C-alpha positions in Angstrom: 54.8 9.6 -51.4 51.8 11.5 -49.9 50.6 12.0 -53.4 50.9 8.2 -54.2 49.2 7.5 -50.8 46.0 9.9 -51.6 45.3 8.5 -54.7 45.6 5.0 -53.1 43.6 5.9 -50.9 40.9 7.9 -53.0 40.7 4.5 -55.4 40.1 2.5 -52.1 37.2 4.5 -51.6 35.8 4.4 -55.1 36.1 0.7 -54.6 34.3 0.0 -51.7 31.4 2.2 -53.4 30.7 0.2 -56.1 30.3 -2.8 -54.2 28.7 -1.9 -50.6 25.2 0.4 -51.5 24.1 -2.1 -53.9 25.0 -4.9 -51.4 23.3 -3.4 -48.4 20.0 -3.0 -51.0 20.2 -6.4 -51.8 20.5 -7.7 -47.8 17.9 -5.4 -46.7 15.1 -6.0 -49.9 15.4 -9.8 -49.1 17.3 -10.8 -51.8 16.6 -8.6 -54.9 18.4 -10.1 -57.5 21.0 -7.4 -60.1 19.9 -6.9 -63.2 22.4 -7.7 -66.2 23.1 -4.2 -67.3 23.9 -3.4 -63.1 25.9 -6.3 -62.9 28.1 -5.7 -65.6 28.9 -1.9 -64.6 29.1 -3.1 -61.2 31.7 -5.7 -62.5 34.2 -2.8 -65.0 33.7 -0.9 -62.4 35.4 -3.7 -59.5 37.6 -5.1 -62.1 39.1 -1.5 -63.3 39.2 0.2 -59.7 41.3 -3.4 -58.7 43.6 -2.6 -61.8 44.0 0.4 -60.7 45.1 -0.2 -56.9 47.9 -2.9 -57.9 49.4 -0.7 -60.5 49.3 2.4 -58.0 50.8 0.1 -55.3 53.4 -1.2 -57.9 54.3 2.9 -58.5 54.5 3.6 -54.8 57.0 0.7 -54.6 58.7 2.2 -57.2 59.1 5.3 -55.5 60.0 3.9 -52.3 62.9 2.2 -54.5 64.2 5.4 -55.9 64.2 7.3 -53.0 66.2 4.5 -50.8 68.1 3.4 -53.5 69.4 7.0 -55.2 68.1 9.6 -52.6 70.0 12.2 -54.7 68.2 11.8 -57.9 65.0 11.4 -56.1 63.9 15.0 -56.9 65.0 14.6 -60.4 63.1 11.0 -61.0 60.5 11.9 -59.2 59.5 15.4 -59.7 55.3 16.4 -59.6 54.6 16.0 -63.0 56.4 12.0 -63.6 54.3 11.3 -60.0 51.0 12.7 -62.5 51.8 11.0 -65.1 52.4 7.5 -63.1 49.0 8.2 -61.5 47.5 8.4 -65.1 48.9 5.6 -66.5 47.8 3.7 -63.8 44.3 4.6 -64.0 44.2 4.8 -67.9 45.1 1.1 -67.7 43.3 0.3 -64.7 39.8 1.4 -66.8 40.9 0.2 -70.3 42.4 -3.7 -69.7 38.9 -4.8 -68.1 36.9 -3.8 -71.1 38.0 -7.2 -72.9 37.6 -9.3 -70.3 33.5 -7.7 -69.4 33.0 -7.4 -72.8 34.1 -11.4 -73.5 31.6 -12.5 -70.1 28.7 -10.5 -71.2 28.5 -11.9 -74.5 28.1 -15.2 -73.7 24.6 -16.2 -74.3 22.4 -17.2 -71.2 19.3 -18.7 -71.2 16.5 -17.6 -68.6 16.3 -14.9 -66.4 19.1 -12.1 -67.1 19.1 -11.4 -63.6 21.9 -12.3 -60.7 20.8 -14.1 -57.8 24.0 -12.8 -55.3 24.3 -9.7 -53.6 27.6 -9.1 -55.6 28.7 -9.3 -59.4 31.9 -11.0 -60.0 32.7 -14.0 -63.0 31.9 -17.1 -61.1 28.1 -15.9 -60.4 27.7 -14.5 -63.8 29.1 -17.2 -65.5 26.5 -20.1 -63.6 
């Protein structure tokens, strides 16, 4: 469990750093818009780091199931290296299902400015 809750927790924190330093330059440089290329790391980056938390918290409830629901075969079901392997499924998929879905935004051709008026990348910005 305390495994499960470090990674959660390390992802978290990954998370708020893609969004909050390019925020806080944006608020304090009076509305600098993001470049293209920015927005769309800044985007996989949101996108596969979210991925990644609701798979981890789908694991942890998994875990939390096996060990109320068959406390003797906890040590068995869960043992270090299925709790590793869980953990890199979850960020394997977390990083690779967004690729699709940036890629299929980003291609969309855009007339003016390839820059981002808002102080944070997500579809509904990109796509006005």
């Amino acid at each position: 469990m305390y495994f499960f809750l470090f990674t959660l927790s390390l992802s978290e924190t990954c998370y708020t750093f893609v969004i909050i330093p390019n925020m806080l330059a944006t608020l304090l440089s009076r509305g600098k818009p993001i470049s293209l290329a920015g927005c769309t790391l800044q985007m996989y980056l949101f996108l596969s780091l979210t991925g990644t938390n609701c798979s981890l918290l789908a694991v942890m409830g998994y875990d939390r199931y096996v060990a109320i629901c068959h406390p003797l075969r906890y040590p068995v079901l869960m043992n270090p290296r299925a709790c590793v392997q869980l953990v890199a499924v979850c960020y394997f998929c977390g990083f690779l299902f967004p690729v699709l879905e940036v890629y299929l935004i980003f291609c969309l051709p855009y007339c003016g400015p390839k820059t981002i008026n808002h102080f944070f990348c997500d579809a509904s910005p990109v796509l006005q």
